[in-house]
Each structure stands twice: as C-alpha cells, then as structure tokens.
Amino acid sequence: QVQLVESGGGLVETGDSLRLSCARPGGTIRDYVMGWFRQVSGKEREFLASVSRNGVNTRSSDSVKGRFIISRDNVKDTVYLQMNSLEPEDSAVYYCAAAATIYADAVYWLDRKYTYWGQGTQVTVSS
C-alpha cells in the first residue's frame, strides 16, 4: 500500500502563491510517476501536472501552464506543486497521485493511470 499525504493548502487571496507538498511517509516515490489533480465538488477531477520518475520530464495542463510548477525530490520522497498568481477559479481540493512505471521519463495525464491517491488538501482563493 502506498500512502500519500498532501499538505500546504489553505486560504489565500487572489494573486498569492502556495506550495503544496506530497510525501510518502515511510516509503519511496522513486518508482512512481507523480501527478497533481484537483476537484471541485460536483465536477470531474482535473489533471494539473505530472513529473517523471527521474524528474526530467513534466507535463502541465493548459489551464495552469505558466502558473503552476511541479517538481520532485526523490531524496526527500516528496513531490511539490508551486502555484503562483492564484485565482478564485483555482479553489478546489488538490490531490497528489502515484503511478508505478518502469519508464524513468514517462509522464501521465489520465487519472486512470494512477493507482494511489492522497486524501487531498483544500485550497481556497478569495477575490
């Protein structure tokens, strides 16, 4: 079982920045593609960004490209989502996810590729 724990969410104002973290307590993330998603109640889960096992490749959705940056630290077994220029439309529950793969440079943007999910962290952006 892969347990993922997100942190860093909260209430911020328009234009602020936040950095979300996702750790795997007691385990490694080295064997996994890592991704960030978000979901607003009543809406489908939305892909945000993915980073390859080796950290070289990333992919971001058009909706956050240029504002959100995904990165990973395989020594600390943590993946990050740096969120800049936040807008009220970014308010959602943010989830990290892990997908096992043998490919060091693969990235995934489909949620069905991910097996393990965190419990989510709420981000609220006030106008």
Short mmCIF file of N, CA, C and O in Angstrom, two decimals:
data_model
loop_
_atom_site.label_atom_id
_atom_site.label_comp_id
_atom_site.label_asym_id
_atom_site.label_seq_id
_atom_site.Cartn_x
_atom_site.Cartn_y
_atom_site.Cartn_z
N GLN A 1 0.83 -1.18 0.00
CA GLN A 1 0.00 0.00 0.00
C GLN A 1 0.88 1.25 0.00
O GLN A 1 1.86 1.32 0.73
N VAL A 2 0.52 2.19 -0.84
CA VAL A 2 1.26 3.45 -0.94
C VAL A 2 0.39 4.54 -0.35
O VAL A 2 -0.66 4.88 -0.88
N GLN A 3 0.84 5.09 0.77
CA GLN A 3 0.11 6.19 1.40
C GLN A 3 0.75 7.50 0.99
O GLN A 3 1.96 7.67 1.08
N LEU A 4 -0.06 8.41 0.52
CA LEU A 4 0.40 9.73 0.12
C LEU A 4 -0.28 10.77 1.00
O LEU A 4 -1.49 10.68 1.24
N VAL A 5 0.47 11.73 1.45
CA VAL A 5 -0.06 12.75 2.35
C VAL A 5 0.25 14.13 1.79
O VAL A 5 1.41 14.51 1.66
N GLU A 6 -0.81 14.87 1.45
CA GLU A 6 -0.66 16.22 0.93
C GLU A 6 -0.66 17.23 2.09
O GLU A 6 -1.29 17.00 3.12
N SER A 7 0.00 18.34 1.87
CA SER A 7 -0.01 19.44 2.83
C SER A 7 0.24 20.74 2.09
O SER A 7 0.66 20.73 0.93
N GLY A 8 -0.02 21.85 2.78
CA GLY A 8 0.27 23.16 2.21
C GLY A 8 -0.92 23.94 1.73
O GLY A 8 -0.79 25.08 1.30
N GLY A 9 -2.09 23.32 1.76
CA GLY A 9 -3.28 24.04 1.32
C GLY A 9 -3.69 25.10 2.34
O GLY A 9 -3.14 25.18 3.43
N GLY A 10 -4.67 25.90 1.96
CA GLY A 10 -5.15 26.92 2.87
C GLY A 10 -5.95 27.99 2.16
O GLY A 10 -6.33 27.83 0.99
N LEU A 11 -6.20 29.07 2.87
CA LEU A 11 -6.96 30.21 2.35
C LEU A 11 -5.98 31.33 1.99
O LEU A 11 -5.20 31.77 2.84
N VAL A 12 -6.03 31.74 0.74
CA VAL A 12 -5.16 32.83 0.27
C VAL A 12 -5.99 33.83 -0.53
O VAL A 12 -7.16 33.57 -0.82
N GLU A 13 -5.36 34.92 -0.90
CA GLU A 13 -6.03 35.94 -1.70
C GLU A 13 -5.60 35.85 -3.16
O GLU A 13 -4.56 35.27 -3.48
N THR A 14 -6.40 36.44 -4.01
CA THR A 14 -6.07 36.47 -5.44
C THR A 14 -4.67 37.05 -5.65
O THR A 14 -4.33 38.08 -5.08
N GLY A 15 -3.89 36.36 -6.47
CA GLY A 15 -2.54 36.79 -6.76
C GLY A 15 -1.48 36.19 -5.88
O GLY A 15 -0.28 36.29 -6.18
N ASP A 16 -1.89 35.54 -4.80
CA ASP A 16 -0.93 34.92 -3.89
C ASP A 16 -0.37 33.63 -4.48
O ASP A 16 -0.84 33.13 -5.51
N SER A 17 0.63 33.10 -3.77
CA SER A 17 1.25 31.83 -4.14
C SER A 17 1.12 30.84 -3.00
O SER A 17 1.01 31.24 -1.82
N LEU A 18 1.13 29.58 -3.35
CA LEU A 18 1.14 28.49 -2.39
C LEU A 18 2.02 27.38 -2.94
O LEU A 18 2.09 27.21 -4.16
N ARG A 19 2.65 26.65 -2.04
CA ARG A 19 3.35 25.45 -2.46
C ARG A 19 2.76 24.26 -1.74
O ARG A 19 2.80 24.18 -0.51
N LEU A 20 2.22 23.34 -2.52
CA LEU A 20 1.72 22.10 -1.97
C LEU A 20 2.83 21.05 -1.95
O LEU A 20 3.67 21.03 -2.84
N SER A 21 2.78 20.21 -0.94
CA SER A 21 3.72 19.11 -0.84
C SER A 21 2.96 17.80 -0.74
O SER A 21 1.84 17.76 -0.22
N CYS A 22 3.59 16.75 -1.22
CA CYS A 22 3.00 15.42 -1.13
C CYS A 22 4.12 14.47 -0.77
O CYS A 22 5.08 14.31 -1.54
N ALA A 23 4.00 13.84 0.37
CA ALA A 23 5.03 12.94 0.85
C ALA A 23 4.47 11.53 0.97
O ALA A 23 3.27 11.32 1.08
N ARG A 24 5.40 10.58 0.96
CA ARG A 24 5.04 9.19 1.19
C ARG A 24 5.77 8.76 2.46
O ARG A 24 6.92 8.32 2.39
N PRO A 25 5.09 8.87 3.59
CA PRO A 25 5.75 8.52 4.85
C PRO A 25 6.21 7.07 4.87
O PRO A 25 5.45 6.16 4.56
N GLY A 26 7.48 6.88 5.19
CA GLY A 26 7.99 5.53 5.33
C GLY A 26 8.25 4.80 4.04
O GLY A 26 8.50 3.58 4.05
N GLY A 27 8.17 5.50 2.92
CA GLY A 27 8.37 4.83 1.65
C GLY A 27 9.00 5.74 0.61
O GLY A 27 9.16 6.94 0.85
N THR A 28 9.31 5.19 -0.53
CA THR A 28 9.95 5.96 -1.60
C THR A 28 8.95 6.27 -2.71
O THR A 28 7.99 5.53 -2.92
N ILE A 29 9.20 7.38 -3.40
CA ILE A 29 8.39 7.71 -4.58
C ILE A 29 9.19 7.50 -5.86
O ILE A 29 8.71 7.78 -6.96
N ARG A 30 10.41 6.98 -5.73
CA ARG A 30 11.31 6.88 -6.88
C ARG A 30 10.77 6.04 -8.02
O ARG A 30 11.13 6.24 -9.17
N ASP A 31 9.92 5.07 -7.69
CA ASP A 31 9.43 4.14 -8.71
C ASP A 31 8.14 4.61 -9.37
O ASP A 31 7.52 3.87 -10.14
N TYR A 32 7.73 5.86 -9.06
CA TYR A 32 6.41 6.30 -9.47
C TYR A 32 6.45 7.61 -10.26
O TYR A 32 7.18 8.54 -9.91
N VAL A 33 5.65 7.65 -11.32
CA VAL A 33 5.27 8.93 -11.89
C VAL A 33 4.36 9.59 -10.86
O VAL A 33 3.48 8.95 -10.29
N MET A 34 4.56 10.88 -10.64
CA MET A 34 3.74 11.60 -9.67
C MET A 34 2.92 12.66 -10.39
O MET A 34 3.39 13.31 -11.34
N GLY A 35 1.70 12.84 -9.93
CA GLY A 35 0.83 13.82 -10.56
C GLY A 35 0.03 14.61 -9.54
O GLY A 35 -0.13 14.18 -8.39
N TRP A 36 -0.44 15.75 -9.98
CA TRP A 36 -1.35 16.57 -9.18
C TRP A 36 -2.65 16.76 -9.96
O TRP A 36 -2.63 17.02 -11.16
N PHE A 37 -3.73 16.64 -9.23
CA PHE A 37 -5.07 16.84 -9.77
C PHE A 37 -5.83 17.74 -8.80
O PHE A 37 -5.42 17.93 -7.66
N ARG A 38 -6.96 18.24 -9.25
CA ARG A 38 -7.84 18.98 -8.35
C ARG A 38 -9.28 18.67 -8.70
O ARG A 38 -9.60 18.23 -9.82
N GLN A 39 -10.14 18.89 -7.74
CA GLN A 39 -11.55 18.62 -7.96
C GLN A 39 -12.40 19.61 -7.18
O GLN A 39 -12.17 19.85 -5.99
N VAL A 40 -13.36 20.16 -7.88
CA VAL A 40 -14.38 21.00 -7.26
C VAL A 40 -15.60 20.13 -7.07
O VAL A 40 -15.95 19.32 -7.95
N SER A 41 -16.27 20.30 -5.95
CA SER A 41 -17.45 19.49 -5.66
C SER A 41 -18.45 19.55 -6.81
O SER A 41 -18.80 20.63 -7.29
N GLY A 42 -18.86 18.37 -7.26
CA GLY A 42 -19.85 18.31 -8.33
C GLY A 42 -19.26 18.32 -9.73
O GLY A 42 -19.99 18.21 -10.71
N LYS A 43 -17.92 18.45 -9.81
CA LYS A 43 -17.26 18.48 -11.11
C LYS A 43 -16.27 17.33 -11.21
O LYS A 43 -15.88 16.72 -10.22
N GLU A 44 -15.84 17.05 -12.43
CA GLU A 44 -14.86 15.99 -12.65
C GLU A 44 -13.49 16.41 -12.14
O GLU A 44 -13.16 17.60 -12.10
N ARG A 45 -12.72 15.40 -11.80
CA ARG A 45 -11.34 15.65 -11.38
C ARG A 45 -10.53 16.15 -12.57
O ARG A 45 -10.66 15.64 -13.68
N GLU A 46 -9.71 17.15 -12.32
CA GLU A 46 -8.96 17.83 -13.38
C GLU A 46 -7.48 17.57 -13.22
O GLU A 46 -6.90 17.80 -12.15
N PHE A 47 -6.82 17.13 -14.29
CA PHE A 47 -5.37 16.96 -14.30
C PHE A 47 -4.70 18.33 -14.27
O PHE A 47 -5.12 19.25 -14.97
N LEU A 48 -3.64 18.43 -13.47
CA LEU A 48 -2.88 19.67 -13.41
C LEU A 48 -1.46 19.49 -13.94
O LEU A 48 -1.02 20.25 -14.80
N ALA A 49 -0.74 18.53 -13.39
CA ALA A 49 0.66 18.39 -13.77
C ALA A 49 1.17 17.00 -13.39
O ALA A 49 0.64 16.36 -12.47
N SER A 50 2.18 16.58 -14.12
CA SER A 50 2.80 15.28 -13.88
C SER A 50 4.31 15.43 -14.02
O SER A 50 4.80 16.23 -14.83
N VAL A 51 5.05 14.64 -13.24
CA VAL A 51 6.51 14.66 -13.33
C VAL A 51 7.00 13.23 -13.39
O VAL A 51 6.51 12.34 -12.69
N SER A 52 8.00 13.00 -14.25
CA SER A 52 8.53 11.66 -14.45
C SER A 52 9.32 11.19 -13.23
O SER A 52 9.71 11.98 -12.36
N ARG A 53 9.61 9.90 -13.21
CA ARG A 53 10.36 9.32 -12.10
C ARG A 53 11.69 10.02 -11.89
O ARG A 53 12.12 10.26 -10.76
N ASN A 54 12.36 10.35 -12.99
CA ASN A 54 13.69 10.96 -12.87
C ASN A 54 13.63 12.48 -12.75
O ASN A 54 14.66 13.12 -12.65
N GLY A 55 12.42 13.03 -12.76
CA GLY A 55 12.27 14.46 -12.58
C GLY A 55 12.59 15.29 -13.79
O GLY A 55 12.48 16.52 -13.76
N VAL A 56 12.97 14.64 -14.89
CA VAL A 56 13.40 15.39 -16.08
C VAL A 56 12.21 15.89 -16.88
O VAL A 56 12.20 17.02 -17.38
N ASN A 57 11.21 15.05 -17.03
CA ASN A 57 10.05 15.42 -17.84
C ASN A 57 8.87 15.85 -16.97
O ASN A 57 8.58 15.24 -15.94
N THR A 58 8.20 16.90 -17.42
CA THR A 58 6.97 17.33 -16.77
C THR A 58 5.93 17.63 -17.85
O THR A 58 6.26 17.87 -19.01
N ARG A 59 4.68 17.58 -17.43
CA ARG A 59 3.60 17.97 -18.32
C ARG A 59 2.57 18.69 -17.48
O ARG A 59 2.24 18.25 -16.39
N SER A 60 2.06 19.80 -18.00
CA SER A 60 1.05 20.58 -17.28
C SER A 60 -0.15 20.81 -18.18
O SER A 60 -0.02 20.88 -19.40
N SER A 61 -1.30 20.97 -17.55
CA SER A 61 -2.49 21.29 -18.33
C SER A 61 -2.42 22.74 -18.80
O SER A 61 -1.75 23.58 -18.19
N ASP A 62 -3.10 23.00 -19.86
CA ASP A 62 -3.11 24.36 -20.41
C ASP A 62 -3.68 25.36 -19.41
O ASP A 62 -3.30 26.53 -19.41
N SER A 63 -4.59 24.90 -18.56
CA SER A 63 -5.26 25.82 -17.64
C SER A 63 -4.32 26.38 -16.58
O SER A 63 -4.60 27.44 -16.01
N VAL A 64 -3.22 25.69 -16.31
CA VAL A 64 -2.30 26.15 -15.27
C VAL A 64 -0.88 26.37 -15.78
O VAL A 64 -0.01 26.78 -15.00
N LYS A 65 -0.65 26.09 -17.05
CA LYS A 65 0.70 26.22 -17.60
C LYS A 65 1.20 27.65 -17.43
O LYS A 65 0.49 28.60 -17.71
N GLY A 66 2.42 27.76 -16.95
CA GLY A 66 2.99 29.08 -16.70
C GLY A 66 2.72 29.61 -15.31
O GLY A 66 3.36 30.57 -14.88
N ARG A 67 1.76 29.02 -14.61
CA ARG A 67 1.46 29.46 -13.23
C ARG A 67 1.82 28.39 -12.20
O ARG A 67 2.28 28.70 -11.12
N PHE A 68 1.58 27.11 -12.53
CA PHE A 68 1.84 26.01 -11.62
C PHE A 68 3.07 25.23 -12.10
O PHE A 68 3.19 24.94 -13.30
N ILE A 69 3.91 24.88 -11.16
CA ILE A 69 5.13 24.14 -11.49
C ILE A 69 5.24 22.92 -10.60
O ILE A 69 5.20 23.05 -9.37
N ILE A 70 5.38 21.77 -11.22
CA ILE A 70 5.55 20.53 -10.47
C ILE A 70 7.03 20.20 -10.39
O ILE A 70 7.79 20.43 -11.34
N SER A 71 7.44 19.65 -9.25
CA SER A 71 8.82 19.20 -9.08
C SER A 71 8.83 18.08 -8.07
O SER A 71 7.83 17.83 -7.39
N ARG A 72 9.96 17.41 -7.98
CA ARG A 72 10.06 16.30 -7.04
C ARG A 72 11.45 16.26 -6.46
O ARG A 72 12.43 16.68 -7.08
N ASP A 73 11.51 15.73 -5.26
CA ASP A 73 12.78 15.49 -4.57
C ASP A 73 12.78 14.03 -4.16
O ASP A 73 12.12 13.65 -3.19
N ASN A 74 13.49 13.21 -4.92
CA ASN A 74 13.48 11.77 -4.65
C ASN A 74 14.29 11.40 -3.41
O ASN A 74 14.19 10.27 -2.94
N VAL A 75 15.08 12.31 -2.91
CA VAL A 75 15.79 12.05 -1.65
C VAL A 75 14.83 12.22 -0.48
O VAL A 75 14.82 11.42 0.46
N LYS A 76 14.01 13.25 -0.57
CA LYS A 76 13.01 13.51 0.48
C LYS A 76 11.70 12.76 0.21
O LYS A 76 10.78 12.85 1.05
N ASP A 77 11.62 12.07 -0.93
CA ASP A 77 10.39 11.34 -1.29
C ASP A 77 9.17 12.25 -1.23
O ASP A 77 8.13 11.89 -0.63
N THR A 78 9.33 13.39 -1.85
CA THR A 78 8.28 14.40 -1.81
C THR A 78 8.12 15.01 -3.20
O THR A 78 9.11 15.24 -3.91
N VAL A 79 6.88 15.28 -3.57
CA VAL A 79 6.59 16.00 -4.81
C VAL A 79 5.91 17.30 -4.44
O VAL A 79 5.17 17.37 -3.45
N TYR A 80 6.17 18.33 -5.22
CA TYR A 80 5.68 19.66 -4.92
C TYR A 80 4.85 20.21 -6.07
O TYR A 80 5.04 19.84 -7.23
N LEU A 81 3.95 21.12 -5.72
CA LEU A 81 3.25 21.89 -6.73
C LEU A 81 3.32 23.35 -6.31
O LEU A 81 2.66 23.76 -5.35
N GLN A 82 4.15 24.10 -7.00
CA GLN A 82 4.25 25.53 -6.76
C GLN A 82 3.16 26.23 -7.55
O GLN A 82 3.11 26.11 -8.78
N MET A 83 2.30 26.94 -6.86
CA MET A 83 1.17 27.60 -7.50
C MET A 83 1.31 29.11 -7.35
O MET A 83 1.35 29.61 -6.22
N ASN A 84 1.38 29.79 -8.46
CA ASN A 84 1.56 31.24 -8.47
C ASN A 84 0.35 31.92 -9.10
O ASN A 84 -0.42 31.29 -9.83
N SER A 85 0.21 33.19 -8.81
CA SER A 85 -0.87 34.01 -9.39
C SER A 85 -2.22 33.32 -9.23
O SER A 85 -2.98 33.16 -10.19
N LEU A 86 -2.51 32.91 -8.03
CA LEU A 86 -3.74 32.15 -7.79
C LEU A 86 -4.98 33.02 -8.02
O LEU A 86 -4.99 34.23 -7.75
N GLU A 87 -5.99 32.35 -8.53
CA GLU A 87 -7.27 32.99 -8.85
C GLU A 87 -8.39 32.26 -8.13
O GLU A 87 -8.23 31.09 -7.75
N PRO A 88 -9.52 32.93 -7.92
CA PRO A 88 -10.64 32.23 -7.26
C PRO A 88 -11.03 30.93 -7.96
O PRO A 88 -11.45 29.97 -7.28
N GLU A 89 -10.85 30.86 -9.27
CA GLU A 89 -11.18 29.65 -10.02
C GLU A 89 -10.25 28.48 -9.68
O GLU A 89 -10.53 27.33 -10.05
N ASP A 90 -9.16 28.74 -8.98
CA ASP A 90 -8.25 27.68 -8.56
C ASP A 90 -8.70 27.03 -7.26
O ASP A 90 -8.08 26.05 -6.81
N SER A 91 -9.74 27.52 -6.65
CA SER A 91 -10.25 26.95 -5.40
C SER A 91 -10.75 25.54 -5.66
O SER A 91 -11.60 25.32 -6.55
N ALA A 92 -10.25 24.58 -4.90
CA ALA A 92 -10.59 23.18 -5.11
C ALA A 92 -9.89 22.34 -4.04
O ALA A 92 -9.07 22.86 -3.27
N VAL A 93 -10.19 21.06 -4.04
CA VAL A 93 -9.40 20.10 -3.27
C VAL A 93 -8.32 19.57 -4.21
O VAL A 93 -8.62 19.12 -5.32
N TYR A 94 -7.09 19.65 -3.76
CA TYR A 94 -5.94 19.24 -4.56
C TYR A 94 -5.44 17.88 -4.08
O TYR A 94 -5.25 17.67 -2.88
N TYR A 95 -5.22 16.99 -5.06
CA TYR A 95 -4.79 15.63 -4.77
C TYR A 95 -3.48 15.34 -5.47
O TYR A 95 -3.28 15.73 -6.63
N CYS A 96 -2.61 14.61 -4.79
CA CYS A 96 -1.47 14.05 -5.49
C CYS A 96 -1.74 12.57 -5.72
O CYS A 96 -2.55 11.95 -5.03
N ALA A 97 -1.05 12.02 -6.71
CA ALA A 97 -1.26 10.64 -7.09
C ALA A 97 0.04 10.04 -7.59
O ALA A 97 0.94 10.76 -8.05
N ALA A 98 0.11 8.71 -7.50
CA ALA A 98 1.31 7.99 -7.91
C ALA A 98 0.94 6.87 -8.86
O ALA A 98 -0.06 6.16 -8.65
N ALA A 99 1.77 6.71 -9.88
CA ALA A 99 1.59 5.64 -10.86
C ALA A 99 2.92 4.90 -11.01
O ALA A 99 3.92 5.51 -11.41
N ALA A 100 2.91 3.61 -10.72
CA ALA A 100 4.13 2.82 -10.88
C ALA A 100 4.45 2.64 -12.35
O ALA A 100 3.55 2.43 -13.17
N THR A 101 5.71 2.73 -12.69
CA THR A 101 6.14 2.55 -14.08
C THR A 101 7.60 2.12 -14.12
O THR A 101 8.37 2.47 -13.23
N ILE A 102 7.96 1.40 -15.18
CA ILE A 102 9.36 1.04 -15.36
C ILE A 102 10.10 2.11 -16.16
O ILE A 102 11.32 2.07 -16.26
N TYR A 103 9.36 3.07 -16.70
CA TYR A 103 9.95 4.08 -17.58
C TYR A 103 10.35 5.32 -16.79
O TYR A 103 9.51 5.98 -16.19
N ALA A 104 11.60 5.65 -16.80
CA ALA A 104 12.11 6.75 -15.98
C ALA A 104 11.63 8.11 -16.45
O ALA A 104 11.58 9.04 -15.65
N ASP A 105 11.27 8.24 -17.73
CA ASP A 105 10.93 9.55 -18.25
C ASP A 105 9.46 9.68 -18.66
O ASP A 105 9.08 10.65 -19.31
N ALA A 106 8.62 8.74 -18.25
CA ALA A 106 7.20 8.80 -18.59
C ALA A 106 6.47 9.82 -17.73
O ALA A 106 6.80 10.01 -16.55
N VAL A 107 5.48 10.46 -18.33
CA VAL A 107 4.54 11.30 -17.59
C VAL A 107 3.13 10.88 -17.99
O VAL A 107 2.90 10.46 -19.11
N TYR A 108 2.19 11.00 -17.08
CA TYR A 108 0.81 10.59 -17.34
C TYR A 108 -0.13 11.74 -17.00
O TYR A 108 0.02 12.39 -15.98
N TRP A 109 -1.15 11.92 -17.85
CA TRP A 109 -2.15 12.96 -17.59
C TRP A 109 -3.56 12.40 -17.42
O TRP A 109 -4.46 13.13 -17.06
N LEU A 110 -3.71 11.09 -17.60
CA LEU A 110 -5.01 10.46 -17.39
C LEU A 110 -5.10 9.93 -15.96
O LEU A 110 -4.21 9.20 -15.51
N ASP A 111 -6.18 10.26 -15.27
CA ASP A 111 -6.25 9.85 -13.87
C ASP A 111 -6.33 8.33 -13.73
O ASP A 111 -5.92 7.78 -12.70
N ARG A 112 -6.80 7.64 -14.77
CA ARG A 112 -6.91 6.19 -14.64
C ARG A 112 -5.55 5.50 -14.66
O ARG A 112 -5.44 4.32 -14.33
N LYS A 113 -4.50 6.23 -15.00
CA LYS A 113 -3.15 5.66 -14.96
C LYS A 113 -2.59 5.62 -13.54
O LYS A 113 -1.60 4.94 -13.29
N TYR A 114 -3.21 6.36 -12.65
CA TYR A 114 -2.70 6.48 -11.29
C TYR A 114 -3.41 5.51 -10.36
O TYR A 114 -4.64 5.42 -10.35
N THR A 115 -2.63 4.83 -9.57
CA THR A 115 -3.16 3.81 -8.68
C THR A 115 -3.38 4.32 -7.27
O THR A 115 -4.32 3.92 -6.59
N TYR A 116 -2.49 5.19 -6.84
CA TYR A 116 -2.51 5.62 -5.44
C TYR A 116 -2.80 7.12 -5.36
O TYR A 116 -2.26 7.90 -6.15
N TRP A 117 -3.63 7.48 -4.39
CA TRP A 117 -4.09 8.85 -4.24
C TRP A 117 -3.97 9.29 -2.78
O TRP A 117 -4.18 8.50 -1.87
N GLY A 118 -3.67 10.57 -2.60
CA GLY A 118 -3.71 11.14 -1.27
C GLY A 118 -5.13 11.51 -0.88
O GLY A 118 -6.07 11.35 -1.65
N GLN A 119 -5.26 12.03 0.33
CA GLN A 119 -6.58 12.36 0.86
C GLN A 119 -7.05 13.74 0.41
O GLN A 119 -8.22 14.08 0.57
N GLY A 120 -6.14 14.53 -0.11
CA GLY A 120 -6.49 15.85 -0.63
C GLY A 120 -6.24 16.96 0.37
O GLY A 120 -6.27 16.75 1.58
N THR A 121 -5.98 18.14 -0.16
CA THR A 121 -5.82 19.33 0.66
C THR A 121 -6.61 20.47 0.02
O THR A 121 -6.56 20.66 -1.20
N GLN A 122 -7.34 21.20 0.82
CA GLN A 122 -8.21 22.26 0.32
C GLN A 122 -7.42 23.53 0.05
O GLN A 122 -6.63 23.99 0.89
N VAL A 123 -7.65 24.09 -1.12
CA VAL A 123 -7.12 25.41 -1.47
C VAL A 123 -8.29 26.32 -1.76
O VAL A 123 -9.14 25.99 -2.59
N THR A 124 -8.34 27.45 -1.09
CA THR A 124 -9.40 28.41 -1.30
C THR A 124 -8.76 29.77 -1.59
O THR A 124 -7.93 30.25 -0.82
N VAL A 125 -9.16 30.35 -2.72
CA VAL A 125 -8.61 31.64 -3.13
C VAL A 125 -9.73 32.67 -3.08
O VAL A 125 -10.73 32.54 -3.80
N SER A 126 -9.58 33.65 -2.24
CA SER A 126 -10.62 34.68 -2.11
C SER A 126 -10.38 35.80 -3.11
O SER A 126 -9.25 36.11 -3.46
N SER A 127 -11.47 36.42 -3.53
CA SER A 127 -11.37 37.50 -4.52
C SER A 127 -11.19 38.85 -3.84
O SER A 127 -11.33 38.97 -2.64
#
